[in-house]
Coordinates of N, CA, C and O in Angstrom, one line a residue:
M20 N 0.8 -1.2 0.0 CA 0.0 0.0 0.0 C 0.9 1.2 0.0 O 1.9 1.3 0.7
L21 N 0.5 2.2 -0.8 CA 1.2 3.5 -0.8 C 0.9 4.3 0.4 O -0.2 4.3 0.9
I22 N 1.8 5.1 0.8 CA 1.6 6.2 1.9 C 1.4 7.5 1.1 O 2.3 7.9 0.4
F23 N 0.3 8.1 1.3 CA 0.0 9.4 0.8 C 0.5 10.5 1.7 O 0.1 10.5 2.9
N24 N 1.4 11.4 1.3 CA 2.0 12.4 2.1 C 1.2 13.6 2.2 O 1.6 14.7 1.8
Y25 N 0.0 13.5 2.7 CA -1.0 14.6 2.9 C -1.5 14.5 4.3 O -1.6 13.4 4.9
N26 N -1.8 15.6 4.9 CA -2.3 15.7 6.3 C -3.7 15.1 6.5 O -4.1 14.7 7.5
S27 N -4.5 15.2 5.4 CA -5.9 14.7 5.5 C -6.4 14.4 4.1 O -5.8 14.8 3.1
K28 N -7.5 13.7 4.0 CA -8.1 13.3 2.7 C -8.6 14.6 2.0 O -8.5 14.7 0.8
K29 N -9.0 15.6 2.8 CA -9.4 16.9 2.2 C -8.3 17.6 1.5 O -8.4 18.1 0.4
E30 N -7.1 17.5 2.1 CA -5.9 18.1 1.5 C -5.5 17.3 0.2 O -5.2 18.0 -0.8
L31 N -5.7 16.0 0.2 CA -5.4 15.2 -0.9 C -6.4 15.6 -2.1 O -5.9 15.8 -3.2
K32 N -7.6 15.8 -1.7 CA -8.6 16.2 -2.8 C -8.3 17.6 -3.3 O -8.6 17.8 -4.5
A33 N -7.8 18.4 -2.5 CA -7.5 19.8 -2.9 C -6.3 19.8 -4.0 O -6.1 20.8 -4.6
N34 N -5.6 18.7 -4.1 CA -4.5 18.6 -5.0 C -4.9 17.9 -6.3 O -4.0 17.5 -7.1
I35 N -6.2 17.8 -6.6 CA -6.6 17.2 -7.9 C -6.1 18.1 -9.0 O -6.1 19.3 -8.9
G36 N -5.5 17.5 -10.0 CA -4.9 18.2 -11.1 C -3.4 18.3 -11.0 O -2.7 18.8 -11.9
K37 N -2.8 17.9 -9.8 CA -1.4 17.9 -9.6 C -0.8 16.5 -9.4 O -1.6 15.6 -9.4
K38 N 0.5 16.4 -9.4 CA 1.2 15.2 -9.2 C 1.0 14.7 -7.8 O 0.9 15.5 -6.8
L39 N 0.9 13.4 -7.6 CA 0.7 12.7 -6.3 C 2.0 12.7 -5.5 O 3.1 12.4 -6.0
N40 N 1.9 13.1 -4.2 CA 3.0 13.1 -3.3 C 2.8 11.8 -2.5 O 1.9 11.7 -1.7
F41 N 3.7 10.8 -2.6 CA 3.5 9.5 -2.0 C 4.9 8.9 -1.7 O 5.9 9.4 -2.1
T42 N 4.8 7.8 -0.9 CA 6.0 7.0 -0.5 C 5.6 5.6 -0.8 O 4.6 5.1 -0.4
E43 N 6.5 4.9 -1.5 CA 6.4 3.5 -1.8 C 6.7 2.7 -0.5 O 7.6 3.0 0.2
T44 N 5.9 1.6 -0.3 CA 6.2 0.8 0.9 C 6.4 -0.7 0.5 O 6.8 -1.5 1.4
S45 N 6.1 -1.1 -0.7 CA 6.1 -2.5 -1.1 C 7.6 -3.0 -1.2 O 8.4 -2.3 -1.9
V46 N 7.8 -4.2 -0.7 CA 9.1 -4.8 -0.9 C 9.1 -5.6 -2.2 O 10.2 -6.2 -2.5
F47 N 8.0 -5.8 -2.8 CA 7.8 -6.6 -4.0 C 7.9 -5.8 -5.3 O 7.6 -6.3 -6.4
G48 N 8.3 -4.5 -5.3 CA 8.3 -3.7 -6.5 C 7.4 -2.5 -6.3 O 6.5 -2.5 -5.4
N49 N 7.5 -1.6 -7.2 CA 6.7 -0.4 -7.2 C 5.3 -0.6 -7.4 O 4.9 -1.4 -8.4
E50 N 4.4 0.0 -6.7 CA 3.0 -0.1 -6.8 C 2.5 1.1 -7.7 O 1.4 1.0 -8.2
Y51 N 3.2 2.2 -7.7 CA 2.8 3.4 -8.5 C 2.7 3.1 -9.9 O 3.5 2.4 -10.5
K52 N 1.6 3.6 -10.5 CA 1.4 3.6 -12.0 C 0.9 4.9 -12.4 O 0.1 5.5 -11.7
S53 N 1.3 5.4 -13.6 CA 1.0 6.7 -14.0 C -0.5 6.9 -14.5 O -1.0 8.0 -14.5
N54 N -1.1 5.8 -14.8 CA -2.5 5.8 -15.2 C -3.3 4.6 -14.5 O -2.8 3.5 -14.4
G55 N -4.4 5.0 -13.8 CA -5.2 3.9 -13.2 C -5.5 4.3 -11.7 O -5.4 5.5 -11.3
V56 N -6.0 3.3 -11.0 CA -6.4 3.6 -9.6 C -5.4 3.0 -8.6 O -4.9 1.9 -8.8
L57 N -5.0 3.9 -7.7 CA -4.0 3.5 -6.6 C -4.7 3.5 -5.3 O -5.6 4.4 -5.0
V58 N -4.4 2.6 -4.4 CA -5.0 2.6 -3.0 C -3.8 2.9 -2.1 O -2.7 2.4 -2.2
G59 N -4.1 3.8 -1.1 CA -3.1 4.2 -0.1 C -3.7 4.7 1.1 O -5.0 4.8 1.3
S60 N -2.8 5.2 2.0 CA -3.3 5.7 3.3 C -2.3 6.7 3.8 O -1.2 6.9 3.3
N61 N -2.7 7.4 4.9 CA -1.8 8.1 5.7 C -1.9 7.5 7.1 O -3.0 7.5 7.7
R62 N -0.9 6.9 7.6 CA -0.9 6.2 8.9 C 0.1 6.9 9.8 O 1.2 6.5 10.0
P63 N -0.3 8.1 10.4 CA 0.7 8.9 11.2 C 1.3 8.1 12.4 O 2.4 8.4 12.8
H64 N 0.6 7.2 13.0 CA 1.1 6.5 14.1 C 2.1 5.4 13.7 O 2.9 4.9 14.5
L65 N 2.2 5.1 12.4 CA 3.1 4.1 11.9 C 4.3 4.7 11.1 O 5.3 4.1 11.0
T66 N 4.1 5.9 10.7 CA 5.1 6.6 9.9 C 5.4 7.9 10.6 O 4.8 8.3 11.5
S67 N 6.3 8.7 10.0 CA 6.7 10.0 10.6 C 5.8 11.1 10.0 O 6.1 12.2 10.3
N68 N 4.8 10.7 9.2 CA 3.9 11.7 8.6 C 3.1 12.3 9.7 O 2.7 11.7 10.7
S69 N 2.7 13.6 9.5 CA 1.7 14.2 10.4 C 0.3 14.1 9.9 O 0.1 13.7 8.8
G70 N -0.6 14.6 10.6 CA -2.0 14.7 10.1 C -2.9 13.5 10.6 O -2.6 12.8 11.6
R71 N -4.0 13.4 10.0 CA -5.0 12.4 10.3 C -4.8 11.1 9.6 O -4.3 11.1 8.5
E72 N -5.3 10.0 10.2 CA -5.3 8.7 9.5 C -6.4 8.7 8.5 O -7.6 9.1 8.8
F73 N -6.1 8.3 7.3 CA -7.2 8.1 6.3 C -6.7 7.0 5.2 O -5.5 6.8 5.1
F74 N -7.7 6.5 4.5 CA -7.4 5.6 3.4 C -8.1 6.2 2.2 O -9.2 6.8 2.3
A75 N -7.6 6.0 1.0 CA -8.2 6.6 -0.2 C -7.8 5.8 -1.4 O -6.8 5.1 -1.5
E76 N -8.7 5.9 -2.4 CA -8.4 5.4 -3.8 C -8.2 6.7 -4.6 O -9.1 7.6 -4.6
V77 N -7.1 6.7 -5.3 CA -6.8 7.9 -6.1 C -6.7 7.4 -7.6 O -6.0 6.4 -7.9
T78 N -7.4 8.1 -8.5 CA -7.3 7.8 -9.9 C -6.4 8.8 -10.5 O -6.5 10.0 -10.4
L79 N -5.4 8.3 -11.3 CA -4.4 9.1 -12.0 C -4.6 8.9 -13.5 O -4.9 7.9 -14.0
K80 N -4.3 10.0 -14.2 CA -4.2 10.0 -15.6 C -3.0 10.9 -16.0 O -2.9 12.1 -15.6
N81 N -2.0 10.3 -16.7 CA -0.8 11.0 -17.1 C -0.1 11.6 -15.9 O 0.4 12.7 -15.9
N82 N 0.0 10.8 -14.8 CA 0.7 11.2 -13.5 C 0.0 12.3 -12.8 O 0.6 12.9 -11.9
L83 N -1.2 12.7 -13.1 CA -2.0 13.7 -12.4 C -3.2 13.1 -11.8 O -3.9 12.3 -12.3
I84 N -3.5 13.6 -10.6 CA -4.7 13.2 -9.8 C -5.9 13.7 -10.5 O -6.1 14.9 -10.8
V85 N -6.9 12.8 -10.8 CA -8.1 13.2 -11.5 C -9.3 12.9 -10.6 O -10.4 13.5 -10.7
K86 N -9.2 12.0 -9.6 CA -10.3 11.7 -8.7 C -9.8 11.1 -7.4 O -8.8 10.4 -7.4
V87 N -10.4 11.4 -6.3 CA -10.1 10.9 -5.0 C -11.4 10.3 -4.3 O -12.4 11.0 -4.2
N88 N -11.4 9.0 -3.9 CA -12.5 8.4 -3.2 C -12.0 8.0 -1.8 O -11.0 7.6 -1.6

């Protein structure tokens, strides 16, 4: 699962149209893809990220965020 480097899901949604700020966590290879749906979270108690805990599905097109669920 990717770690989204945003303080809240609201902040992530405010970045629609921009590149995704994320951290790869998989030891089996990169999960990031420039087109498609990515699943990730912000887990501040497990990482050094600040903010709220949230999970999200992010749709990307040409490396830009087009939708956040």
